PDB file of C-alpha atoms and ligand atoms in Angstrom:
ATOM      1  CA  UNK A   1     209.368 -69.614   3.047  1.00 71.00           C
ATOM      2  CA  UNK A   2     212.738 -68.225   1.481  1.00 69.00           C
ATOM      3  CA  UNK A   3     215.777 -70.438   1.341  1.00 68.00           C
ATOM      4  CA  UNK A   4     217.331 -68.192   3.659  1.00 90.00           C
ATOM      5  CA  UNK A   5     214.546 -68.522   6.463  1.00 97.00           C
ATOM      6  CA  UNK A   6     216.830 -70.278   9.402  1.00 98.00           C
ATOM      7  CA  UNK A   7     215.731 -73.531  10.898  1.00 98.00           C
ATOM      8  CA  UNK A   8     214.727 -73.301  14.718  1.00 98.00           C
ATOM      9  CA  UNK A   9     215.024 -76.363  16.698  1.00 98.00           C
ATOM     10  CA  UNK A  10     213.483 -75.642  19.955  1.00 98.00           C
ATOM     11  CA  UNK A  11     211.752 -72.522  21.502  1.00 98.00           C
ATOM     12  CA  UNK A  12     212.220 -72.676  25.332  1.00 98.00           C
ATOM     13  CA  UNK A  13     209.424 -70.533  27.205  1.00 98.00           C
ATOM     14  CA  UNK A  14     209.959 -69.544  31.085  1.00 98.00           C
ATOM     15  CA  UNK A  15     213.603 -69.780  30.688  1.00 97.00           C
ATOM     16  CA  UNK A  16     215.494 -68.511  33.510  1.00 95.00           C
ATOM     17  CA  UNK A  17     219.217 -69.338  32.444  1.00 92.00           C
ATOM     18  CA  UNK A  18     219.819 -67.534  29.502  1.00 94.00           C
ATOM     19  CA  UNK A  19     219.900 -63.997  30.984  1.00 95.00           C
ATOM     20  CA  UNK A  20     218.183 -61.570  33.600  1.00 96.00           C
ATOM     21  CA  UNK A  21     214.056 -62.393  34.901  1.00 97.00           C
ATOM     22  CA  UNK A  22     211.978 -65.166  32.475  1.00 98.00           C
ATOM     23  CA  UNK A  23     212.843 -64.810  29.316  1.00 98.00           C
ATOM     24  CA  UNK A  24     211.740 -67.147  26.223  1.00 98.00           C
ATOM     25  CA  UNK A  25     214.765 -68.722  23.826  1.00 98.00           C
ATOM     26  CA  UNK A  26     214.929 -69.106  20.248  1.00 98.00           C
ATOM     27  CA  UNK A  27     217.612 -71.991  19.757  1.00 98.00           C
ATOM     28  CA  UNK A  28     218.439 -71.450  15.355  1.00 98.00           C
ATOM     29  CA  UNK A  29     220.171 -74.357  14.282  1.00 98.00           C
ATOM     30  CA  UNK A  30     223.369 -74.241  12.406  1.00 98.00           C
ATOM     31  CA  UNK A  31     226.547 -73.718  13.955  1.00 98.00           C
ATOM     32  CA  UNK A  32     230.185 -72.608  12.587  1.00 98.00           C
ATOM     33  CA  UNK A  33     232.345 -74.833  15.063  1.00 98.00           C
ATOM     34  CA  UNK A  34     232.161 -78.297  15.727  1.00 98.00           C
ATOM     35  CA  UNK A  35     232.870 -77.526  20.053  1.00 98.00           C
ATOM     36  CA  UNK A  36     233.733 -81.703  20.948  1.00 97.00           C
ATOM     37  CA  UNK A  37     231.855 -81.898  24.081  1.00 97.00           C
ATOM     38  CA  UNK A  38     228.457 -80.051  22.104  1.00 97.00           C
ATOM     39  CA  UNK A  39     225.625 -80.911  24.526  1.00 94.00           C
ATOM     40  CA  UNK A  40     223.504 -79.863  21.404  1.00 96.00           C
ATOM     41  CA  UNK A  41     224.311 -81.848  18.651  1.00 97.00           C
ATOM     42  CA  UNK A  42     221.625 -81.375  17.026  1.00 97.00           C
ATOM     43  CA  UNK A  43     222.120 -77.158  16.651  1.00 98.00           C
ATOM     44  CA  UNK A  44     224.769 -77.651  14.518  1.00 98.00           C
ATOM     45  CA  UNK A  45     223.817 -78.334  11.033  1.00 98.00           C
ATOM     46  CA  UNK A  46     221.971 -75.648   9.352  1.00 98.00           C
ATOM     47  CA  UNK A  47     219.558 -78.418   7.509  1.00 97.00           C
ATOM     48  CA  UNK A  48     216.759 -80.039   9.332  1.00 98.00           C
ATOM     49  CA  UNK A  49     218.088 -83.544  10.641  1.00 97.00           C
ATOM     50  CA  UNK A  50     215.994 -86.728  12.311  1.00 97.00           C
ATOM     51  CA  UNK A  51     217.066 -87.985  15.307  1.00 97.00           C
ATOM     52  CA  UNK A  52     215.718 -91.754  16.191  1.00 96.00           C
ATOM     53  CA  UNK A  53     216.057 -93.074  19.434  1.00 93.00           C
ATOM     54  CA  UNK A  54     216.432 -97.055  20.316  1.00 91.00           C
ATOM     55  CA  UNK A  55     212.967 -97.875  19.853  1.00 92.00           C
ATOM     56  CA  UNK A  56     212.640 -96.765  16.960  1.00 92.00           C
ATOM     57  CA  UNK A  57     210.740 -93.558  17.477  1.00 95.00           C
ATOM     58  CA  UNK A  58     212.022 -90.767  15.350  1.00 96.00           C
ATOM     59  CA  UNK A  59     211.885 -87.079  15.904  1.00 96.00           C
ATOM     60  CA  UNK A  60     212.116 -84.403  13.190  1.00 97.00           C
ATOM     61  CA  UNK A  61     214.530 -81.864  14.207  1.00 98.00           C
ATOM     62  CA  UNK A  62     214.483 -77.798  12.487  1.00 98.00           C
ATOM     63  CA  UNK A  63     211.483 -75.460  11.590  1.00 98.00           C
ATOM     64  CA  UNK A  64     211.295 -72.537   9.650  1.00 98.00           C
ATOM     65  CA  UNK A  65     209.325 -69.492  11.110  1.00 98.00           C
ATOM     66  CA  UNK A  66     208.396 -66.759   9.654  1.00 97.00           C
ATOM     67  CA  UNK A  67     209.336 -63.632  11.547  1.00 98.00           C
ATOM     68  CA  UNK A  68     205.615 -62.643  12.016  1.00 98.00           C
ATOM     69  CA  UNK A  69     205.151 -66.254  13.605  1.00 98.00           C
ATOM     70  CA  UNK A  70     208.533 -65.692  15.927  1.00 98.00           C
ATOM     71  CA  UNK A  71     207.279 -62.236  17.379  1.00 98.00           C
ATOM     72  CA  UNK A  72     203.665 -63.709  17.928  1.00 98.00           C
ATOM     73  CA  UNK A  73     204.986 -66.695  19.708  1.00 98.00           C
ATOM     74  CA  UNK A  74     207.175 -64.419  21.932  1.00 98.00           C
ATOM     75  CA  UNK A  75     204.480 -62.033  22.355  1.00 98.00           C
ATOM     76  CA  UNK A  76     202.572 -64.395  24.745  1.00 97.00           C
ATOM     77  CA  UNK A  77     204.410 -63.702  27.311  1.00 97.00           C
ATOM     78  CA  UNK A  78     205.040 -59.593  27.196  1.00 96.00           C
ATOM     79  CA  UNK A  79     203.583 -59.254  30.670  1.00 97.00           C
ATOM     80  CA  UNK A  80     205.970 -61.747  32.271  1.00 98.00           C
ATOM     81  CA  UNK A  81     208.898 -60.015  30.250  1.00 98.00           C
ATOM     82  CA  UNK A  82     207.890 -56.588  32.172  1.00 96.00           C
ATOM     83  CA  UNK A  83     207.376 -58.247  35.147  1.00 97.00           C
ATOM     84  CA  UNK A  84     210.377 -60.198  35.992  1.00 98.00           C
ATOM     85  CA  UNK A  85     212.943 -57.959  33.998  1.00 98.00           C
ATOM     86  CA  UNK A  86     213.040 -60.280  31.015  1.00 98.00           C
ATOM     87  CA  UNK A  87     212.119 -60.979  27.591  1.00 98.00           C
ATOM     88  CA  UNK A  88     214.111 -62.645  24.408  1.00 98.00           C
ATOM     89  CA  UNK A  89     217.582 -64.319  24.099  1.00 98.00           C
ATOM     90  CA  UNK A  90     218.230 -65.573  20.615  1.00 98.00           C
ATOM     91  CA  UNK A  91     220.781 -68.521  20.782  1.00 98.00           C
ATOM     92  CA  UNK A  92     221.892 -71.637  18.985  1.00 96.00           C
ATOM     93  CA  UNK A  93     223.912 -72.899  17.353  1.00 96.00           C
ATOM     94  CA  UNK A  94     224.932 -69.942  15.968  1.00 98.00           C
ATOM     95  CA  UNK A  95     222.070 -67.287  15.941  1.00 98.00           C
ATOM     96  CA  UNK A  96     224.683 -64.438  14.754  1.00 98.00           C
ATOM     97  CA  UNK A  97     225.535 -67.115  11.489  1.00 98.00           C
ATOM     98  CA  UNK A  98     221.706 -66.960  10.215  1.00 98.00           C
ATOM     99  CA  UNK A  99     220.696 -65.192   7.374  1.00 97.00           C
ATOM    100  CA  UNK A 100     221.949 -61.459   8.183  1.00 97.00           C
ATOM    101  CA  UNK A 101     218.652 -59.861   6.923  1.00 97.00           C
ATOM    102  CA  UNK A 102     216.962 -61.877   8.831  1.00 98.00           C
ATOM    103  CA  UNK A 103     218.101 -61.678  12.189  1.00 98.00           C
ATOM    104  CA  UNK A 104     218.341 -57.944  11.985  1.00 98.00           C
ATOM    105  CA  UNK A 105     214.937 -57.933  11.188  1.00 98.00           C
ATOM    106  CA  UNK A 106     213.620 -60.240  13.945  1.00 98.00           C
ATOM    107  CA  UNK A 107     215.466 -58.035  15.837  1.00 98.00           C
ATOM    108  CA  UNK A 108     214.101 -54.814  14.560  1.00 98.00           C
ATOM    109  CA  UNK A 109     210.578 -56.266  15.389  1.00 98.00           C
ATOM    110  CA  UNK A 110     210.947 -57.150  18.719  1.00 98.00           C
ATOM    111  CA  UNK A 111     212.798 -53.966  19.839  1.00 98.00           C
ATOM    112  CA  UNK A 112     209.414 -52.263  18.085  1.00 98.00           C
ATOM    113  CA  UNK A 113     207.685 -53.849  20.596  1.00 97.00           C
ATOM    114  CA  UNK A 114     210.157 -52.776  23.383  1.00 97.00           C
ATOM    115  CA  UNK A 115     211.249 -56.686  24.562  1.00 98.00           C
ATOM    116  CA  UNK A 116     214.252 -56.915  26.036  1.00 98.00           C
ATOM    117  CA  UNK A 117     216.922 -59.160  23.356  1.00 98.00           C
ATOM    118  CA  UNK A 118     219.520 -60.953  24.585  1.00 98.00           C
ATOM    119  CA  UNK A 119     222.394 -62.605  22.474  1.00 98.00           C
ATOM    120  CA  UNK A 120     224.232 -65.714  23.076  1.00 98.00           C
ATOM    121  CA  UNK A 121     227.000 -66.423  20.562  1.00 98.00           C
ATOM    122  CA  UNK A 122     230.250 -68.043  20.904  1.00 98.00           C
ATOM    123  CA  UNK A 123     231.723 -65.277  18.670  1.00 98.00           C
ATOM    124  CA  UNK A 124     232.138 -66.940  15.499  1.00 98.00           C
ATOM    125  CA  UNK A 125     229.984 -64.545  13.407  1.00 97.00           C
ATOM    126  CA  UNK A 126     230.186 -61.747  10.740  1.00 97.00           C
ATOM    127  CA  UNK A 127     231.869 -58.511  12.308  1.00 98.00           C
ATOM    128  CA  UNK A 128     229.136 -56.250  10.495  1.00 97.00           C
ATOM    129  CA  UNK A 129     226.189 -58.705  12.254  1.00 97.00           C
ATOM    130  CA  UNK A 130     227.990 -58.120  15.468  1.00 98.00           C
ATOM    131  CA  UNK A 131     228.196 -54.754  15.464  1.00 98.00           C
ATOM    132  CA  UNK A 132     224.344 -54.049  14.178  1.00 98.00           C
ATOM    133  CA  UNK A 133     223.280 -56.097  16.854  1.00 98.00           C
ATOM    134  CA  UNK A 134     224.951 -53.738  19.215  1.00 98.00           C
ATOM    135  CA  UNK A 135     222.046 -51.754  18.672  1.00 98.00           C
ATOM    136  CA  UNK A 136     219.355 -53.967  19.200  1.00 98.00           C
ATOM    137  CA  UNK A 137     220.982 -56.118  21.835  1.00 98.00           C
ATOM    138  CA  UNK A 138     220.380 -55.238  25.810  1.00 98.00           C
ATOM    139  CA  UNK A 139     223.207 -58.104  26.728  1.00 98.00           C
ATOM    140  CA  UNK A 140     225.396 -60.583  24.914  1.00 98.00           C
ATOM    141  CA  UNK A 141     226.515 -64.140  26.414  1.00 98.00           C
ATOM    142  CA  UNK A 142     229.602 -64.626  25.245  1.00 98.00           C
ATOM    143  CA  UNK A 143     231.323 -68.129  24.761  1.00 98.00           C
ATOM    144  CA  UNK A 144     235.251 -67.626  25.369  1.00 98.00           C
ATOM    145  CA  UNK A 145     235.751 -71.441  24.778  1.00 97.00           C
ATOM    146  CA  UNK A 146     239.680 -70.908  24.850  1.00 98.00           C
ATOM    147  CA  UNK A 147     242.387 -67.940  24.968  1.00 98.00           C
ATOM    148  CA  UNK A 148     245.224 -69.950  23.131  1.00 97.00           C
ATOM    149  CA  UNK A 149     244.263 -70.939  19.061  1.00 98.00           C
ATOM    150  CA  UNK A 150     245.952 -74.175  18.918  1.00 98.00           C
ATOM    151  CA  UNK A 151     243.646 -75.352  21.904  1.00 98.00           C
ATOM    152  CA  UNK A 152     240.424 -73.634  20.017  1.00 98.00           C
ATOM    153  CA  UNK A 153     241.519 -75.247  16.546  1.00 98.00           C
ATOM    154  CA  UNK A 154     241.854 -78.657  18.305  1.00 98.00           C
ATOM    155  CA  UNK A 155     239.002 -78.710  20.578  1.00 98.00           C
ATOM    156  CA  UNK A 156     236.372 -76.712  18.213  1.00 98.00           C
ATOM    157  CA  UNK A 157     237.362 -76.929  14.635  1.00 98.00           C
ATOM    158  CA  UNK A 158     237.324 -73.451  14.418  1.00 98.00           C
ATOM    159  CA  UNK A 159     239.924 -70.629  15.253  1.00 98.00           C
ATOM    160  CA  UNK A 160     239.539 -67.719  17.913  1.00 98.00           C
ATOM    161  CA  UNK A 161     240.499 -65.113  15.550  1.00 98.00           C
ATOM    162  CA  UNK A 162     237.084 -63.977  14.867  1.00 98.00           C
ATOM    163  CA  UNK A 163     235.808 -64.807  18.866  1.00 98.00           C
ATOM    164  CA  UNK A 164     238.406 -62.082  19.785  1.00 98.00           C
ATOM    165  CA  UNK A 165     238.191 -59.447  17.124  1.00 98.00           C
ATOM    166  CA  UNK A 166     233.984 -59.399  17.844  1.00 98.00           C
ATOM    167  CA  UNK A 167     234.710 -59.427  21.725  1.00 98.00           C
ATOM    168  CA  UNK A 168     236.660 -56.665  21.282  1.00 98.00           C
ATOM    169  CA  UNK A 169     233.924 -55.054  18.918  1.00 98.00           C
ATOM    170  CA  UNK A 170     231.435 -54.931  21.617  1.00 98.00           C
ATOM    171  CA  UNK A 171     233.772 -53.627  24.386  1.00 98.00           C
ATOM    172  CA  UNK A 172     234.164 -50.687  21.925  1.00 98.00           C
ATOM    173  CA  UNK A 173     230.299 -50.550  21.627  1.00 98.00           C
ATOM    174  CA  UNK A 174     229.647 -50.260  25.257  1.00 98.00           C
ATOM    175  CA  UNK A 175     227.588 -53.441  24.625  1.00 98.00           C
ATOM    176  CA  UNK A 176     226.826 -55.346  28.088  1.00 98.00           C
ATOM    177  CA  UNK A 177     229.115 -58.522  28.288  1.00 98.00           C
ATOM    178  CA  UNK A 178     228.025 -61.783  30.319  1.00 97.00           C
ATOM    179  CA  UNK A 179     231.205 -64.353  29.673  1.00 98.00           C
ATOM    180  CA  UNK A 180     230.860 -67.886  29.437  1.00 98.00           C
ATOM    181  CA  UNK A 181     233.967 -70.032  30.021  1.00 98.00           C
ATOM    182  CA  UNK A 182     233.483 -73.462  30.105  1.00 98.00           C
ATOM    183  CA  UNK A 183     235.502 -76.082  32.053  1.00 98.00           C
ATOM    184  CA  UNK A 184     237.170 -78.654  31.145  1.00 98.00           C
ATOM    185  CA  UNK A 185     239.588 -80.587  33.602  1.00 97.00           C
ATOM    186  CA  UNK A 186     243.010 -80.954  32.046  1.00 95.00           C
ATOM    187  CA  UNK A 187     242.388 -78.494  28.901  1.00 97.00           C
ATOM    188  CA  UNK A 188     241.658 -75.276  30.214  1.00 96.00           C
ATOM    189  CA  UNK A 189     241.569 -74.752  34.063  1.00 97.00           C
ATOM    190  CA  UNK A 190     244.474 -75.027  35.273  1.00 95.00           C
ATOM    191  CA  UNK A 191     245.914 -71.810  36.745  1.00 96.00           C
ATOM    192  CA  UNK A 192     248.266 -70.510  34.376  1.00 96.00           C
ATOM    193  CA  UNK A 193     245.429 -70.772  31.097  1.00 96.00           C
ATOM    194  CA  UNK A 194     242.978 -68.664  33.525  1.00 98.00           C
ATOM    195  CA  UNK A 195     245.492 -66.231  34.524  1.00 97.00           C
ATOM    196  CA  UNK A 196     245.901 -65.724  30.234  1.00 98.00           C
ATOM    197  CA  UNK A 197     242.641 -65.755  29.615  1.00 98.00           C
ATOM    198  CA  UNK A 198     242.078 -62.782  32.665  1.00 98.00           C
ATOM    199  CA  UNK A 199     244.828 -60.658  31.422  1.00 98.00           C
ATOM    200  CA  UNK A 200     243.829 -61.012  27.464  1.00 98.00           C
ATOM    201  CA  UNK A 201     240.619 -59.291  28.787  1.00 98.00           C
ATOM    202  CA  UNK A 202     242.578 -57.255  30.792  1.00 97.00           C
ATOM    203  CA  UNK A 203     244.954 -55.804  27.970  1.00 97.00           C
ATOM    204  CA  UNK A 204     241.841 -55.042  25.561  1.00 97.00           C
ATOM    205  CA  UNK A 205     239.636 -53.300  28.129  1.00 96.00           C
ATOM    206  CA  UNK A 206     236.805 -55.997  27.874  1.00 97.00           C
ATOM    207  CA  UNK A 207     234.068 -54.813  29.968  1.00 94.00           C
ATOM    208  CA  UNK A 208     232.775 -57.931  31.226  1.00 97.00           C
ATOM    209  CA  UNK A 209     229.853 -57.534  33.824  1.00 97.00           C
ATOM    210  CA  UNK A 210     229.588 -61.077  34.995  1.00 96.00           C
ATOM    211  CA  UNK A 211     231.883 -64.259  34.359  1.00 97.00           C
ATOM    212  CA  UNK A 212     229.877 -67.454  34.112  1.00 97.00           C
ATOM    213  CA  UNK A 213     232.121 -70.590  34.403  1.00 97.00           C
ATOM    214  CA  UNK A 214     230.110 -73.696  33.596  1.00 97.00           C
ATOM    215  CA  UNK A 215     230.953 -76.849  34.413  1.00 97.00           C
ATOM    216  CA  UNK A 216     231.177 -79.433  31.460  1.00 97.00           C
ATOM    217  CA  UNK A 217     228.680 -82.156  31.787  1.00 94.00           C
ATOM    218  CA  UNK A 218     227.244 -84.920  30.279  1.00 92.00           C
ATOM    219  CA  UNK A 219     223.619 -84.361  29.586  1.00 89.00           C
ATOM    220  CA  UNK A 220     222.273 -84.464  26.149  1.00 86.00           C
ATOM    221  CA  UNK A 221     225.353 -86.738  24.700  1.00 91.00           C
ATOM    222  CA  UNK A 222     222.623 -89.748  24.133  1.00 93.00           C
ATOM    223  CA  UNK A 223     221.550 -87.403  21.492  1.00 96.00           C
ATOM    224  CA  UNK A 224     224.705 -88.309  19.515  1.00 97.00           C
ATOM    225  CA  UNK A 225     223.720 -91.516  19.081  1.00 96.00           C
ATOM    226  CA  UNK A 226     220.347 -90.837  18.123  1.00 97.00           C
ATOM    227  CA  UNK A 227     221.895 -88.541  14.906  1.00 97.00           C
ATOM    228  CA  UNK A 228     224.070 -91.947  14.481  1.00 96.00           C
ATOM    229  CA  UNK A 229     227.095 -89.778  15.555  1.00 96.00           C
ATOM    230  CA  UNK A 230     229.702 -90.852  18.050  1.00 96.00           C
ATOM    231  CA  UNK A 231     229.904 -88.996  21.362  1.00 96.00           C
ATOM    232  CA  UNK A 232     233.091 -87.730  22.841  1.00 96.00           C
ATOM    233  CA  UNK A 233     233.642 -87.986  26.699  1.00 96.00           C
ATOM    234  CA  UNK A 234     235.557 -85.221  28.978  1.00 97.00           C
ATOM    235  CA  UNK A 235     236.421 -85.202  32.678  1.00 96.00           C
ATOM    236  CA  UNK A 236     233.597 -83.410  35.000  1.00 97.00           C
ATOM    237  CA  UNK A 237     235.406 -81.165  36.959  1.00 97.00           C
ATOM    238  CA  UNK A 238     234.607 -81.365  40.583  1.00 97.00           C
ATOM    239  CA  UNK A 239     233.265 -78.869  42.778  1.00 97.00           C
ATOM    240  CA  UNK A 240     236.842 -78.009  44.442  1.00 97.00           C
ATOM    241  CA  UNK A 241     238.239 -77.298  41.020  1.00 97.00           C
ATOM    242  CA  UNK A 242     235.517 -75.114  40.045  1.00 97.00           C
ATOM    243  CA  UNK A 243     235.853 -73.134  43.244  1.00 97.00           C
ATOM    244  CA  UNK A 244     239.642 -72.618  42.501  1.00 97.00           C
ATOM    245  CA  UNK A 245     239.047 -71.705  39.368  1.00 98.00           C
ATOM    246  CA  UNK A 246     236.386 -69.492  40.711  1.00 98.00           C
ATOM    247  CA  UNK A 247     239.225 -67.823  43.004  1.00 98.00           C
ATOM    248  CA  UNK A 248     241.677 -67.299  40.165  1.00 97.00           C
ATOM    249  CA  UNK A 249     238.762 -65.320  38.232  1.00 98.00           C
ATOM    250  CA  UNK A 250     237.706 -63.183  41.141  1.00 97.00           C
ATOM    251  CA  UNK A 251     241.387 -61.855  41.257  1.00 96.00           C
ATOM    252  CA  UNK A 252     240.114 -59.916  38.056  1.00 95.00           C
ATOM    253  CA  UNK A 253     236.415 -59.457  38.458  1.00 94.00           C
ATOM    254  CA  UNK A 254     233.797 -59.289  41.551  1.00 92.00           C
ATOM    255  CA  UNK A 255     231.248 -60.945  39.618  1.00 95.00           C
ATOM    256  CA  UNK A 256     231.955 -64.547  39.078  1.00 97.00           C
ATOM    257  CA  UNK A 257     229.064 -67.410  39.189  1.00 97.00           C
ATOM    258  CA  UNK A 258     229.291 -70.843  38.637  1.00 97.00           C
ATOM    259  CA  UNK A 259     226.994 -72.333  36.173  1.00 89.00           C
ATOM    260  CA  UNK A 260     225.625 -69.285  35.170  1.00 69.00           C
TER     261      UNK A 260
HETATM  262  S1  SF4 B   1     229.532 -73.211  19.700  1.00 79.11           S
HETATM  263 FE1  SF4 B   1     227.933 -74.101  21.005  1.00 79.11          FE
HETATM  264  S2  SF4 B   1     226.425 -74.929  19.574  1.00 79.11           S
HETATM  265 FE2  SF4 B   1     228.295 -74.574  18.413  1.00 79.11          FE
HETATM  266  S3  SF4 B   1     229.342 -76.550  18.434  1.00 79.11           S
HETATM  267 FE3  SF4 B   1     230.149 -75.312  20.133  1.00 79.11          FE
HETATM  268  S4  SF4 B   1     228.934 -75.877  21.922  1.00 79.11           S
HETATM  269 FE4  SF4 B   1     227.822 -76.592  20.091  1.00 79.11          FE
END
């Protein structure tokens, strides 16, 4: 297996959250940002890592696949793809910062055998990736984690330069656009931050066909321990504070869910 083979560290079959009808998810690990509240932890080193929980039992964490082994896997379940209006969402991590060749082949492959590919990034990727995939892709899921940089800086690591720029990429693409904004209480709901966010997409004629706000939670953070990493704790927001946030949103677009 080449150097440049990405590490997978889960495949999810039957999934029914990461796009339209059933659809199976390849989660690549490796990730450009560092997002604090990362329910994944484990997604975002592009190395294999062990994870080793209280008792002492560890777990081995990143595979390599070959691409041949990805499409058979996937294959399995063609007739359920057809069936429920499904099929393949690559996500991460990072699936748009693995090995270009790569990805554009496992996409190549699995539009050759007519599955429907879906793409969940949180933008930080190369432009040139982005807009190849535009061919390939049926829908992207797009992290917007924050419309102001100093927030993204602080809060990811990592600036929104490059989020923006490739949101904009696929608006001029006619790609399909499913935003994610996630929610934290304090950082980025309150009203003035959404009514930014609205009119940045607003100003640059993003197409977005559904908003997704999801709630930030706190499943998955034992897994920070379990890497020997320290976890970092936000407010949940409550259920009234999603639904006003909900309300600012649908000022701008019809199609607003919560949780996705
Ligand atoms: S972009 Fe996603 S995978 Fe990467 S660090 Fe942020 S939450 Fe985790």
């Amino acid at each position: 297996m080449s150097g440049k083979t990405p590490y997978v560290f889960n495949i999810q079959h039957f999934s029914t959250h990461d796009g339209p009808g059933v659809r199976t998810t390849i989660f690549f690990k490796g990730c450009p940002l560092r997002c604090e509240w990362c329910h994944n932890p484990e997604s975002q080193l592009f190395t294999p890592e062990i994870m080793t929980d209280k008792d002492g039992k560890v777990q081995h964490v990143g595979q390599q696949y070959t691409i041949d082994e990805l499409v058979k896997d996937v294959l399995k379940d063609h007739m359920i793809y057809d069936q429920s209006g499904g099929g393949v969402t690559l996500s991460g991590g990072e699936v748009l910062a693995m090995d270009h060749d790569y990805i554009m082949e496992l996409v190549r492959r699995l539009d050759e055998q007519e599955i429907s590919i879906g793409i969940d990034t949180c933008g930080v990727a190369a432009s040139k990736t982005v807009e190849e995939m535009c061919d390939y892709a049926d829908f992207f899921l797009y992290d917007l984690k924050f419309i102001d940089d100093d927030l993204h800086k602080r809060y990811t690591g990592g600036s929104n330069h490059l989020v923006l720029k490739n949101l904009k990429i696929l608006a001029e693409n006619n790609a399909r656009i499913f935003l994610r904004l996630i929610m934290l209480p304090g950082i980025n709901t309150d009203k003035d931050m959404i009514e930014r966010t609205m009119l940045w997409l607003r100003a640059n004629h993003i197409p977005v066909e559904q908003v997704d706000i999801l709630p930030y939670h706190k499943y998955g953070m034992d897994k920070y321990a379990k890497l020997g990493r320290k976890a970092i704790y936000f407010e949940v927001p409550s259920d009234e504070q999603m639904n006003e946030v909900k309300s600012e949103i649908e000022k701008f677009y019809d199609n607003v869910t919560i949780g996705g």
